[in-house]
Amino acid sequence: MDSAPSTETVVQAIQTLYHNPDPACKERASAWLGELQRSVFAWEVADQLLRNGQDLETSYFAAQTMRTKIQYAFHELPQSAHQSLKESLLNHAQNLVSNASPVIITQLALALADLALQVAGWKCPAKELIEKFGNTVGNLPFLLEVLTVLPEEVNSRSLRLGANRRGEVIEELAESCDLVIQLLIACTQSCAADSRVQAKVYRCLGSWFNLGVIQGEAVATSQLLNAPFQAMHNPDTVSSVHEAACDCICSALYVAEDITRYESLANCLFQGVISLSEPYHVSVAQEDIDKSLNYCRVFTELAESFLELMMAAPGQGLGDLRILDLLLACVGHCQYEVAEITFNFWYRLSEVLYKRDSTNLNTIFKPYFQRLINSLSTHCQMDEDHEGIPDETDDFADFRIRVSELIKDVVFIVGSINVFTQLFRNLAETPNTTWDVTEAHMYVMSAVAKNLMPDEGEVVPQVLQAVLNLPQDAHIAVRYTGTQLVGELCEWIDRHPDTLDSVLNFLLAGLQHPKLGSVSATSLQNICAACREQMARHFKGLLQIVEALDNLHISNEAAVGLLKGISLILTKMPHDQLAVGLRALCQIQANRLSQLIVQNESVKEGTKTDPTIFLDRLASIFSLFQYRHTAPEVQNGQIHPCQQVVQEVWPVLSDTCNKYQADIRIVERCCRCIRFAVRCVGKQSAGLLQPLVTQMVNVYQVHQHSCFLYLGSILVDEYGMEEGCRTGLLDMLKAFCGPTFQLLKTGGLRNHPDTIDDLFRLCARFVQRCPLVILHSEMIDAILECAMAASTLDHRDANASVMKFLRDLVHTAIANDCDEDYQVRRDMVDKLMVVRGPQLTQSLMSATVFYLPSYMLPDVADVVFELMRYNRASFCVWLEHALKALPTETTGGAVNATHKQLTDFHKQITSAEEVKTVSSALRDFSRLYR
């Protein structure tokens, strides 16, 4: 946008966006308004529109524009304009807020808060705002909104205040805290009947609690803390106020976890929360699910905050175990959404008990976990009028999965066999048990089945026999979950081989059932994995099942799993039998692929015309033979039993890749299958190397699928140390680099993270396997330049690959210094670093400070530490220059990093003897700019 548009033009575009019925006109108006918001003219236009106050849509657009500009583009304004902007916003607020819509109030409040935080010259903004807006009742909603978002925005990532400015702001807000509390107390007294104001008061108080600036003693002794509890006690409290009161109490409980600082507050909160037991039961009786959820959140937050106290003195003081009774009352709620809120606490409690490993503590808490599991078993019951198998795609299915995971984590406290036995006895001793209760009990039994001792001989045989003898007219969901349970008992079945034949017959019948096919296949996979040696004699029968897979009602996921299980049986066979069995398994899938290639049908994803179905099956077979614990033992000079099969399958995979080369989904699965095949036989796949590389390069010139780069890294890993293969592999890299660099140049690094990831995986493999080959290549400088540009990419996998390449590249100059090629490697890296060393250091510092999240900095630390090990003296100079290039002040005039902080950081980095020290220093330093 070259010039500022008139306000009339902007208003017309806004009207078109909101009121024109033509979608094309709306889209054009939205695009134009977006361009305006990104331009520097948006400041003046938004200010003028707010001054005019024409209508709701226009005022909202103007307020939102002003907020986003202050939040993301504050650097566009010179410091001389900050005061006038502040005055303008305060005037807009005073003129608009009395009759403004809540959405406009929120946007203006955020704009003012973000401005106050960024302008270092605006001292004590909370005090100034209270003085300006606190004398008029009509201004209270706006004032409370500003005072709510002001503490919230202190830790906003988009503002990037920096640790120094953030510390200043928090100190100023702490000084204003008493004034804010006085205002909130006055609001609770003067506006007790105004639910809107009351909700804002609670949200504001919660916001200041979250910032950690409220003095607990002062609040604990005031009437302000009673207000949210009174709201939650009152059954007539409106939902918005009830939720705001809940949020406020939860925020207070969160900070009260620091018991040494907030002891008085913690005691008051404890008494207040315990008193909410009766109101909770009232909400249950009134079937007010929203309020029940709020109470459960408060109870759970109380338990989380006082968990350590419960461990230190269970049943005493703030470790009162009535807290757990409150939680279990919530777990017993008829709606599972309420119970689910408590799950994280049970995880934490079980983790602490596991680490403490105290018999006394386990004994104290065991009854509570027993009650928990019983309640969860009830929650797992499906509706009695449910027809068909359990739906695995709805919310209730997700809940049952989370229940299963929770029980697996906590069952050690109660004992798996105790839970299993009790659930079985509940079914055995209760006459006329309905199907839904039976199914739920079996579901929970499945969760603990693998934890049972394999030599248990009393209960498991009865359970297994009962499931195997389920009548045909039993509810299909009971048969479904019973089949799951059989699969989970696989380890027990392995120790009791006399049960194997009856189990296989049961699962074979299930495979042929249209609704039990997938679950039967999954259970059969478990049996194959656990009973490999015993299942060898059944291999021919299993092969017949594989041949019939496409005629059975089995999902592809279950079919892939079954093939993995059957392949595991092969790992226990002699080499000659393994080769025969593997050939039979692979041939079935290869034949299906060949038919698809010949038939030339259009691909419909997920159907039998989809090649990925058979590619996934082949990949699942080959994948098992690459792992140390399942790969066949091959002596030096011995032919790998899978080699011939891989060579036989290769032509089909090659044809598939050629035919579907434009379809990234199919090509990715094909490359994945080839990767597993190559890994399966290792260097004995050498016969595939030349045709595979040729095909990859040819297709990549037309279709830049990054999976070819990844597959190339596998080939370099396998063959990079073979002298005769290095030239061909380097030619492959050259052929890849041209199209890749062009793609990244035109499409941008951020739009192609997978390509970045796979490119630098490939380059890192070269550095690891044949460093001199890539160091001598003419591409190394361009690759290094690309790596420095990509170092700021905040995509986790892509950036990790870039940093791994950079770290390995520097490391090659100092690794294996006894090798005969050491000096050559060192000289080559020296030549690169003379020019690139300072640039690389500056890129790493820039990435650390401005682009990468904290959790990605350990990878940067690896590179920095390696640079120091390579040449500490030079790196000291490079780092000094990089730090001098960083901005010293923010746009708002706040100091980013003092000279002392820069000096201390430089010293901390350059004197580090461990990479952990570097990582910690980078993380702390980055906070100065965020």
Short mmCIF file of N, CA and C in Angstrom, two decimals, residues 512-633:
data_model
loop_
_atom_site.label_atom_id
_atom_site.label_comp_id
_atom_site.label_asym_id
_atom_site.label_seq_id
_atom_site.Cartn_x
_atom_site.Cartn_y
_atom_site.Cartn_z
N GLN A 512 -13.46 -63.76 11.07
CA GLN A 512 -14.46 -63.94 10.02
C GLN A 512 -15.76 -63.21 10.31
N HIS A 513 -15.83 -62.61 11.52
CA HIS A 513 -17.03 -61.85 11.89
C HIS A 513 -16.88 -60.42 11.38
N PRO A 514 -17.90 -59.87 10.70
CA PRO A 514 -17.76 -58.54 10.10
C PRO A 514 -17.47 -57.42 11.10
N LYS A 515 -17.87 -57.60 12.37
CA LYS A 515 -17.66 -56.55 13.36
C LYS A 515 -16.51 -56.84 14.32
N LEU A 516 -16.01 -58.07 14.29
CA LEU A 516 -14.95 -58.44 15.22
C LEU A 516 -13.61 -58.68 14.53
N GLY A 517 -13.57 -58.46 13.20
CA GLY A 517 -12.36 -58.78 12.44
C GLY A 517 -11.14 -58.00 12.90
N SER A 518 -11.26 -56.67 13.04
CA SER A 518 -10.10 -55.85 13.38
C SER A 518 -9.59 -56.13 14.78
N VAL A 519 -10.50 -56.21 15.74
CA VAL A 519 -10.06 -56.45 17.11
C VAL A 519 -9.47 -57.85 17.25
N SER A 520 -9.98 -58.82 16.49
CA SER A 520 -9.42 -60.17 16.51
C SER A 520 -8.01 -60.18 15.91
N ALA A 521 -7.82 -59.40 14.85
CA ALA A 521 -6.49 -59.31 14.22
C ALA A 521 -5.48 -58.70 15.19
N THR A 522 -5.90 -57.66 15.92
CA THR A 522 -5.00 -57.02 16.88
C THR A 522 -4.64 -57.98 18.02
N SER A 523 -5.62 -58.73 18.50
CA SER A 523 -5.35 -59.70 19.56
C SER A 523 -4.45 -60.83 19.05
N LEU A 524 -4.68 -61.24 17.82
CA LEU A 524 -3.82 -62.28 17.23
C LEU A 524 -2.39 -61.77 17.07
N GLN A 525 -2.24 -60.50 16.75
CA GLN A 525 -0.90 -59.90 16.69
C GLN A 525 -0.21 -60.03 18.05
N ASN A 526 -0.93 -59.72 19.13
CA ASN A 526 -0.36 -59.83 20.47
C ASN A 526 0.06 -61.27 20.79
N ILE A 527 -0.78 -62.21 20.39
CA ILE A 527 -0.47 -63.63 20.64
C ILE A 527 0.79 -64.03 19.87
N CYS A 528 0.87 -63.61 18.61
CA CYS A 528 2.05 -63.93 17.79
C CYS A 528 3.32 -63.35 18.40
N ALA A 529 3.23 -62.11 18.90
CA ALA A 529 4.41 -61.45 19.46
C ALA A 529 4.87 -62.11 20.75
N ALA A 530 3.91 -62.56 21.56
CA ALA A 530 4.26 -63.13 22.87
C ALA A 530 4.60 -64.61 22.78
N CYS A 531 4.03 -65.31 21.83
CA CYS A 531 4.18 -66.77 21.75
C CYS A 531 4.89 -67.16 20.45
N ARG A 532 5.99 -66.50 20.11
CA ARG A 532 6.63 -66.68 18.80
C ARG A 532 7.01 -68.12 18.54
N GLU A 533 7.70 -68.73 19.48
CA GLU A 533 8.19 -70.10 19.25
C GLU A 533 7.04 -71.08 19.09
N GLN A 534 6.01 -70.95 19.91
CA GLN A 534 4.87 -71.86 19.82
C GLN A 534 4.05 -71.63 18.55
N MET A 535 4.04 -70.39 18.06
CA MET A 535 3.24 -70.07 16.88
C MET A 535 3.91 -70.49 15.58
N ALA A 536 5.16 -70.89 15.64
CA ALA A 536 5.87 -71.29 14.41
C ALA A 536 5.14 -72.42 13.69
N ARG A 537 4.58 -73.34 14.45
CA ARG A 537 3.89 -74.47 13.83
C ARG A 537 2.56 -74.06 13.19
N HIS A 538 2.11 -72.86 13.49
CA HIS A 538 0.86 -72.37 12.91
C HIS A 538 1.11 -71.41 11.76
N PHE A 539 2.37 -71.29 11.30
CA PHE A 539 2.70 -70.27 10.32
C PHE A 539 1.92 -70.45 9.01
N LYS A 540 1.78 -71.68 8.55
CA LYS A 540 1.05 -71.90 7.29
C LYS A 540 -0.39 -71.42 7.40
N GLY A 541 -1.00 -71.69 8.54
CA GLY A 541 -2.37 -71.22 8.74
C GLY A 541 -2.44 -69.70 8.75
N LEU A 542 -1.46 -69.07 9.37
CA LEU A 542 -1.43 -67.61 9.40
C LEU A 542 -1.23 -67.04 8.00
N LEU A 543 -0.44 -67.75 7.19
CA LEU A 543 -0.21 -67.32 5.81
C LEU A 543 -1.52 -67.33 5.03
N GLN A 544 -2.36 -68.30 5.29
CA GLN A 544 -3.67 -68.36 4.62
C GLN A 544 -4.53 -67.15 5.03
N ILE A 545 -4.40 -66.76 6.30
CA ILE A 545 -5.14 -65.58 6.76
C ILE A 545 -4.66 -64.34 6.01
N VAL A 546 -3.32 -64.23 5.83
CA VAL A 546 -2.76 -63.07 5.12
C VAL A 546 -3.28 -63.03 3.69
N GLU A 547 -3.36 -64.19 3.04
CA GLU A 547 -3.86 -64.24 1.66
C GLU A 547 -5.31 -63.78 1.57
N ALA A 548 -6.05 -64.00 2.66
CA ALA A 548 -7.48 -63.67 2.65
C ALA A 548 -7.77 -62.30 3.26
N LEU A 549 -6.73 -61.53 3.61
CA LEU A 549 -6.94 -60.27 4.33
C LEU A 549 -7.93 -59.35 3.63
N ASP A 550 -7.82 -59.26 2.31
CA ASP A 550 -8.67 -58.31 1.59
C ASP A 550 -10.12 -58.74 1.52
N ASN A 551 -10.39 -59.98 1.89
CA ASN A 551 -11.76 -60.48 1.90
C ASN A 551 -12.37 -60.46 3.31
N LEU A 552 -11.55 -60.08 4.29
CA LEU A 552 -12.02 -60.01 5.67
C LEU A 552 -12.34 -58.56 6.03
N HIS A 553 -13.19 -58.39 7.03
CA HIS A 553 -13.56 -57.04 7.47
C HIS A 553 -12.55 -56.56 8.51
N ILE A 554 -11.37 -56.20 8.01
CA ILE A 554 -10.26 -55.81 8.88
C ILE A 554 -9.71 -54.47 8.40
N SER A 555 -9.52 -53.55 9.31
CA SER A 555 -8.94 -52.26 8.94
C SER A 555 -7.49 -52.45 8.51
N ASN A 556 -7.00 -51.51 7.71
CA ASN A 556 -5.60 -51.63 7.28
C ASN A 556 -4.64 -51.54 8.45
N GLU A 557 -4.98 -50.73 9.44
CA GLU A 557 -4.14 -50.62 10.63
C GLU A 557 -4.02 -51.96 11.34
N ALA A 558 -5.15 -52.66 11.48
CA ALA A 558 -5.12 -53.97 12.13
C ALA A 558 -4.38 -54.99 11.27
N ALA A 559 -4.54 -54.89 9.94
CA ALA A 559 -3.85 -55.80 9.03
C ALA A 559 -2.33 -55.61 9.11
N VAL A 560 -1.89 -54.35 9.16
CA VAL A 560 -0.46 -54.06 9.30
C VAL A 560 0.06 -54.62 10.62
N GLY A 561 -0.71 -54.44 11.67
CA GLY A 561 -0.30 -54.97 12.97
C GLY A 561 -0.18 -56.48 12.95
N LEU A 562 -1.15 -57.14 12.32
CA LEU A 562 -1.11 -58.60 12.23
C LEU A 562 0.11 -59.08 11.46
N LEU A 563 0.45 -58.38 10.38
CA LEU A 563 1.64 -58.74 9.62
C LEU A 563 2.91 -58.58 10.45
N LYS A 564 2.94 -57.56 11.30
CA LYS A 564 4.09 -57.40 12.20
C LYS A 564 4.20 -58.59 13.15
N GLY A 565 3.04 -58.99 13.68
CA GLY A 565 3.04 -60.13 14.59
C GLY A 565 3.51 -61.40 13.92
N ILE A 566 3.01 -61.64 12.71
CA ILE A 566 3.41 -62.85 11.98
C ILE A 566 4.89 -62.79 11.61
N SER A 567 5.38 -61.59 11.26
CA SER A 567 6.80 -61.45 10.93
C SER A 567 7.68 -61.74 12.13
N LEU A 568 7.20 -61.42 13.31
CA LEU A 568 7.96 -61.71 14.52
C LEU A 568 8.17 -63.21 14.70
N ILE A 569 7.21 -63.99 14.25
CA ILE A 569 7.37 -65.45 14.34
C ILE A 569 8.55 -65.89 13.48
N LEU A 570 8.73 -65.23 12.31
CA LEU A 570 9.82 -65.59 11.42
C LEU A 570 11.18 -65.40 12.08
N THR A 571 11.28 -64.41 12.97
CA THR A 571 12.58 -64.13 13.60
C THR A 571 13.06 -65.28 14.47
N LYS A 572 12.18 -66.19 14.81
CA LYS A 572 12.58 -67.34 15.64
C LYS A 572 12.86 -68.59 14.80
N MET A 573 12.76 -68.45 13.48
CA MET A 573 12.95 -69.61 12.60
C MET A 573 14.39 -69.67 12.09
N PRO A 574 14.84 -70.85 11.68
CA PRO A 574 16.14 -70.98 11.00
C PRO A 574 16.15 -70.15 9.72
N HIS A 575 17.35 -69.79 9.24
CA HIS A 575 17.46 -68.89 8.10
C HIS A 575 16.73 -69.39 6.85
N ASP A 576 16.81 -70.69 6.58
CA ASP A 576 16.18 -71.19 5.35
C ASP A 576 14.66 -71.07 5.44
N GLN A 577 14.10 -71.38 6.62
CA GLN A 577 12.65 -71.26 6.79
C GLN A 577 12.22 -69.79 6.83
N LEU A 578 13.08 -68.96 7.42
CA LEU A 578 12.78 -67.52 7.46
C LEU A 578 12.67 -66.97 6.04
N ALA A 579 13.60 -67.32 5.17
CA ALA A 579 13.60 -66.82 3.80
C ALA A 579 12.35 -67.25 3.05
N VAL A 580 11.97 -68.52 3.23
CA VAL A 580 10.78 -69.03 2.55
C VAL A 580 9.53 -68.31 3.06
N GLY A 581 9.42 -68.19 4.38
CA GLY A 581 8.25 -67.53 4.96
C GLY A 581 8.17 -66.06 4.57
N LEU A 582 9.32 -65.37 4.59
CA LEU A 582 9.34 -63.96 4.24
C LEU A 582 8.95 -63.76 2.78
N ARG A 583 9.46 -64.64 1.92
CA ARG A 583 9.11 -64.53 0.50
C ARG A 583 7.61 -64.68 0.31
N ALA A 584 7.01 -65.64 1.01
CA ALA A 584 5.57 -65.85 0.88
C ALA A 584 4.78 -64.64 1.36
N LEU A 585 5.19 -64.08 2.49
CA LEU A 585 4.49 -62.91 3.03
C LEU A 585 4.59 -61.72 2.08
N CYS A 586 5.80 -61.45 1.58
CA CYS A 586 6.03 -60.29 0.72
C CYS A 586 5.41 -60.46 -0.65
N GLN A 587 5.42 -61.69 -1.14
CA GLN A 587 4.90 -61.93 -2.49
C GLN A 587 3.42 -61.58 -2.59
N ILE A 588 2.69 -61.85 -1.52
CA ILE A 588 1.26 -61.55 -1.52
C ILE A 588 1.04 -60.05 -1.74
N GLN A 589 1.80 -59.23 -1.01
CA GLN A 589 1.64 -57.78 -1.13
C GLN A 589 2.19 -57.26 -2.45
N ALA A 590 3.32 -57.82 -2.89
CA ALA A 590 3.91 -57.39 -4.16
C ALA A 590 2.99 -57.70 -5.33
N ASN A 591 2.33 -58.85 -5.27
CA ASN A 591 1.38 -59.21 -6.35
C ASN A 591 0.23 -58.21 -6.42
N ARG A 592 -0.26 -57.79 -5.25
CA ARG A 592 -1.35 -56.80 -5.24
C ARG A 592 -0.89 -55.49 -5.87
N LEU A 593 0.33 -55.07 -5.55
CA LEU A 593 0.86 -53.84 -6.15
C LEU A 593 1.01 -53.98 -7.66
N SER A 594 1.51 -55.12 -8.10
CA SER A 594 1.68 -55.35 -9.54
C SER A 594 0.35 -55.27 -10.27
N GLN A 595 -0.69 -55.82 -9.65
CA GLN A 595 -2.02 -55.77 -10.26
C GLN A 595 -2.51 -54.34 -10.40
N LEU A 596 -2.26 -53.52 -9.38
CA LEU A 596 -2.68 -52.11 -9.44
C LEU A 596 -1.96 -51.37 -10.56
N ILE A 597 -0.68 -51.66 -10.72
CA ILE A 597 0.11 -50.98 -11.75
C ILE A 597 -0.41 -51.34 -13.13
N VAL A 598 -0.75 -52.60 -13.31
CA VAL A 598 -1.21 -53.08 -14.63
C VAL A 598 -2.63 -52.60 -14.91
N GLN A 599 -3.49 -52.63 -13.87
CA GLN A 599 -4.90 -52.29 -14.08
C GLN A 599 -5.11 -50.82 -14.40
N ASN A 600 -4.19 -49.97 -13.94
CA ASN A 600 -4.25 -48.54 -14.27
C ASN A 600 -5.54 -47.88 -13.78
N GLU A 601 -6.06 -48.30 -12.62
CA GLU A 601 -7.26 -47.69 -12.06
C GLU A 601 -6.89 -46.39 -11.35
N SER A 602 -7.88 -45.49 -11.25
CA SER A 602 -7.67 -44.27 -10.48
C SER A 602 -7.61 -44.62 -9.00
N VAL A 603 -6.76 -43.90 -8.29
CA VAL A 603 -6.53 -44.21 -6.87
C VAL A 603 -7.60 -43.56 -6.02
N LYS A 604 -8.23 -44.37 -5.18
CA LYS A 604 -9.17 -43.86 -4.17
C LYS A 604 -8.60 -44.20 -2.80
N GLU A 605 -8.23 -43.14 -2.08
CA GLU A 605 -7.53 -43.33 -0.81
C GLU A 605 -8.32 -44.21 0.15
N GLY A 606 -7.62 -45.19 0.72
CA GLY A 606 -8.22 -46.06 1.71
C GLY A 606 -8.95 -47.26 1.14
N THR A 607 -9.02 -47.37 -0.20
CA THR A 607 -9.67 -48.53 -0.82
C THR A 607 -8.62 -49.48 -1.38
N LYS A 608 -9.07 -50.56 -1.97
CA LYS A 608 -8.14 -51.56 -2.51
C LYS A 608 -7.41 -51.06 -3.75
N THR A 609 -7.80 -49.88 -4.25
CA THR A 609 -7.07 -49.29 -5.38
C THR A 609 -5.93 -48.39 -4.89
N ASP A 610 -5.74 -48.30 -3.59
CA ASP A 610 -4.74 -47.42 -2.99
C ASP A 610 -3.45 -48.20 -2.75
N PRO A 611 -2.38 -47.87 -3.47
CA PRO A 611 -1.11 -48.60 -3.30
C PRO A 611 -0.53 -48.50 -1.89
N THR A 612 -0.86 -47.42 -1.16
CA THR A 612 -0.26 -47.25 0.16
C THR A 612 -0.66 -48.38 1.12
N ILE A 613 -1.81 -49.00 0.88
CA ILE A 613 -2.23 -50.11 1.73
C ILE A 613 -1.19 -51.23 1.68
N PHE A 614 -0.76 -51.57 0.49
CA PHE A 614 0.16 -52.70 0.34
C PHE A 614 1.61 -52.27 0.60
N LEU A 615 1.91 -51.00 0.34
CA LEU A 615 3.24 -50.49 0.69
C LEU A 615 3.42 -50.50 2.21
N ASP A 616 2.38 -50.10 2.93
CA ASP A 616 2.46 -50.11 4.40
C ASP A 616 2.63 -51.53 4.92
N ARG A 617 1.97 -52.47 4.29
CA ARG A 617 2.08 -53.86 4.73
C ARG A 617 3.50 -54.39 4.48
N LEU A 618 4.03 -54.08 3.33
CA LEU A 618 5.41 -54.50 3.04
C LEU A 618 6.39 -53.85 4.02
N ALA A 619 6.19 -52.57 4.25
CA ALA A 619 7.08 -51.85 5.17
C ALA A 619 7.03 -52.46 6.57
N SER A 620 5.83 -52.85 7.01
CA SER A 620 5.71 -53.43 8.35
C SER A 620 6.46 -54.75 8.46
N ILE A 621 6.52 -55.48 7.36
CA ILE A 621 7.25 -56.76 7.37
C ILE A 621 8.76 -56.51 7.45
N PHE A 622 9.26 -55.65 6.56
CA PHE A 622 10.71 -55.39 6.53
C PHE A 622 11.20 -54.67 7.79
N SER A 623 10.33 -53.83 8.36
CA SER A 623 10.77 -52.99 9.48
C SER A 623 11.26 -53.81 10.66
N LEU A 624 10.70 -54.99 10.87
CA LEU A 624 11.06 -55.78 12.05
C LEU A 624 12.47 -56.36 11.97
N PHE A 625 13.01 -56.45 10.76
CA PHE A 625 14.30 -57.11 10.60
C PHE A 625 15.48 -56.12 10.66
N GLN A 626 15.19 -54.86 11.01
CA GLN A 626 16.27 -53.89 11.13
C GLN A 626 16.71 -53.68 12.57
N TYR A 627 15.90 -54.21 13.52
CA TYR A 627 16.21 -53.99 14.93
C TYR A 627 17.10 -55.10 15.47
N ARG A 628 17.98 -54.72 16.39
CA ARG A 628 18.97 -55.65 16.91
C ARG A 628 18.32 -56.87 17.57
N HIS A 629 17.22 -56.66 18.28
CA HIS A 629 16.62 -57.76 19.04
C HIS A 629 15.75 -58.67 18.18
N THR A 630 15.47 -58.27 16.93
CA THR A 630 14.65 -59.12 16.06
C THR A 630 15.37 -59.50 14.77
N ALA A 631 16.49 -58.85 14.44
CA ALA A 631 17.19 -59.14 13.19
C ALA A 631 17.86 -60.51 13.28
N PRO A 632 17.87 -61.25 12.19
CA PRO A 632 18.56 -62.55 12.19
C PRO A 632 20.07 -62.38 12.31
N GLU A 633 20.71 -63.29 13.00
CA GLU A 633 22.16 -63.21 13.15
C GLU A 633 22.84 -63.65 11.85
#
